[in-house]
């Protein structure tokens, strides 16, 4: 037995426990369940519900298991008459003020209080006085409150203090009048704040959009993957007869722990938006008409057959599944179209040939919190990837020094050691100079004028250490007009300081898009293309004959492609939604399913492949994207294109990757041209995309659009 | 909107010196006393926000403290704070009659303020540790002991 392990006895069985562990942590490793309300493994110990009282030999009174450290030789009884009497007494007190409204409470059937009351509660209440009634507060469009049901476990309060860093909820008043409250009318507003719904052991804090729409026992729980950022949080979707009713986190310590972002939790509402495209449509004489799937596909295939490959382009959402990317890639190869891309908001393609084969985080998500120095460049990280923002906060709380280099000032709820605002390139050059680094040849002139500021020197001093460090480039850096300069300078700084360079990519599957060759300059598995296709900017300038849009909305997902530029092109849109932008630009629209209606695979930013199956019944006549692409391919007469399921597509991908394995070494980034432009050091060359606008499903999620976050982005 | 006065800030600064750095939270009670005193006996959400901002702590922590202690009023009250002790020693020496008398005289109940905003009868006051002079009451932080009804009339009458 190692030094930090000790022997204890739980319910007569001998168990090994770690020194300093609390009793409840030890019992949780065994089959002895100790009831609890306030204890949560991710939160600090409050010991205020007293539900976890257990008997400990030689202790003069029952002890709270969550707040009593184990000691060698301790004999713990969780089910002895003495322990049960203590637990029953606690339960009786907790139920004094709790209303008996389980039949109209959404928590009913999955309520910790209800469950434990079944086990420990008395059949009949001995309490005859008035019960406490607490007025409900409106805390925003996502979380409903029934504060009379609150048992003051303070999990939600501790969550705000410890996990998000925003203390919206607190305990006000005292004694009989004590309540959990925001005190002032206020919407809870952090990107992770809806996790209090899961934390609340009773029905006090509940899911507002889901309210009164289903019972927990009627629904089927499906494992799936969140589809809005490169993290790939593990989630459960709860479906009632094929309709997704709500989404809850699925614990995965390597990725999202027990949390998910509000975005991942409430995006499902977008599936049932009124703007869904219900059947294939074709524009005839400027009028949209319904058309059968068969006729629509034949129409499309005929157009594809005759189009000049140089004058056609394929643009796909970075949220497409790996299978969809693969089929798009094969279709384009078949038609010799190299104008294909999924990097829809990028502007600077000058150094794309030196792109890493797959842009990744460089380290595992769980490792972020072990880094001692983290620099985040060109990223509103909390909004771009909330879970990574949370991991960085954890790192900061355990002593890491965080540097932020970004044009905008974003709010962070931890100590930022150095915040370099204004021009990203200016700051990177200053930092490089402070580190005595050599500038790239092409930037020598401008580098001469750079004098590092105090702040830049401070960050340089922080980076001058032997510790583990991480250098992250976010969306603003990737979509910057001088993205290649930012990347090159960052790589130089990372090399000088021994930091790992990583990327926060857009969408849920940018890694998959890169791997499958949905790129103008590379094919499947990083193979080089003979003809380099047009970039997005060239596509939007060049008035191509035909454009195939895969869940990529002109003006929204592809900001530089406006409706005016598409008037002469034939636009085929595979889309879940019939928005105004599609209606004005497209000529044929095919309804495809959202992330919940299709099976597939996402590759997250740490190159983790996560497959999921379809959960929801298709809305209207929509079909999973991969099936539509397969049908187009078959009608084009492509050989070996008869996939029966998305799994068979995945099998083929795996097989082909096995035959041509791909290395992911990062190339030497470079600058193709001398960069000495006047606006190089300007700010606001790139606008960040609001958090609830990044993809089509989010734009149609009614409740998310009601949040203060969404209205903030409207006003900017 | 009322803001923290220069005087209040100076007093809070003095207070902060008593606590280690990064322990501004310890100064909440003292700071609220100062601010409440300047604001004729009660706190507003704006003032609490300003205290929080001045101490660089989350507003919620100030709300929690302000609502927890009975010595802070978070609703507007009269400018003179009259707290009659009704604990055991004072009760045995006739505190209940005193309360009745004061309530009748002012025409308000315990916990209310007079309509002219002059007097606030504090909702409850626990033992103020002056049992040797029971019955007693506290008016604007001053102790008045061995009360008689006449004495009370005079004390209340002298308030401006």
Coordinates of C-alpha atoms in Angstrom, one line a residue, chain B residues 20-89:
Chain B
X20 CA -4.9 42.2 4.7
X21 CA -4.7 43.0 1.0
X22 CA -7.2 41.0 -1.2
X23 CA -9.5 40.9 1.8
X24 CA -11.7 43.8 0.9
X25 CA -14.6 41.5 1.6
X26 CA -13.9 42.0 5.3
X27 CA -14.7 45.7 5.0
X28 CA -18.2 45.2 3.7
X29 CA -20.0 45.7 7.0
X30 CA -18.0 48.7 7.9
X31 CA -18.4 50.3 4.5
X32 CA -22.2 49.7 4.5
X33 CA -22.4 51.4 7.9
X34 CA -20.7 54.4 6.6
X35 CA -22.8 54.6 3.4
X36 CA -26.0 53.9 5.2
X37 CA -25.3 56.6 7.7
X38 CA -24.7 59.2 4.9
X39 CA -27.9 58.1 3.2
X40 CA -30.1 58.9 6.2
X41 CA -30.3 55.4 7.4
X42 CA -30.9 53.1 4.5
X43 CA -29.2 51.5 1.5
X44 CA -30.2 51.4 -2.1
X45 CA -29.2 48.9 -4.7
X46 CA -27.2 51.6 -6.5
X47 CA -25.3 52.4 -3.3
X48 CA -24.5 48.7 -2.7
X49 CA -23.3 48.4 -6.3
X50 CA -21.0 51.3 -5.7
X51 CA -19.7 49.8 -2.5
X52 CA -19.0 46.6 -4.4
X53 CA -17.3 48.5 -7.2
X54 CA -15.2 50.5 -4.7
X55 CA -14.1 47.3 -2.9
X56 CA -13.7 45.4 -6.2
X57 CA -15.9 42.5 -5.1
X58 CA -19.0 41.0 -6.8
X59 CA -22.2 43.0 -6.1
X60 CA -23.9 39.8 -4.9
X61 CA -21.5 39.6 -1.9
X62 CA -22.6 43.1 -0.8
X63 CA -26.3 42.3 -1.2
X64 CA -25.9 39.1 0.9
X65 CA -24.4 41.0 3.8
X66 CA -26.8 43.9 3.6
X67 CA -29.9 41.7 3.6
X68 CA -28.5 39.4 6.3
X69 CA -27.9 41.8 9.1
X70 CA -30.8 43.6 10.8
X71 CA -28.8 46.7 11.2
X72 CA -28.9 47.5 7.5
X73 CA -32.1 48.7 6.0
X74 CA -32.6 48.0 2.3
X75 CA -35.9 49.9 2.1
X76 CA -36.3 53.7 2.7
X77 CA -36.9 54.4 6.4
X78 CA -37.3 57.5 8.6
X79 CA -34.1 59.4 9.4
X80 CA -34.1 58.7 13.1
X81 CA -33.6 55.1 14.1
X82 CA -35.5 54.3 17.3
X83 CA -34.8 50.7 18.6
X84 CA -36.6 49.7 21.7
X85 CA -35.1 46.6 23.5
X86 CA -37.7 44.0 24.2
X87 CA -35.4 41.3 25.4
X88 CA -35.8 39.6 28.8
X89 CA -34.5 42.3 31.2

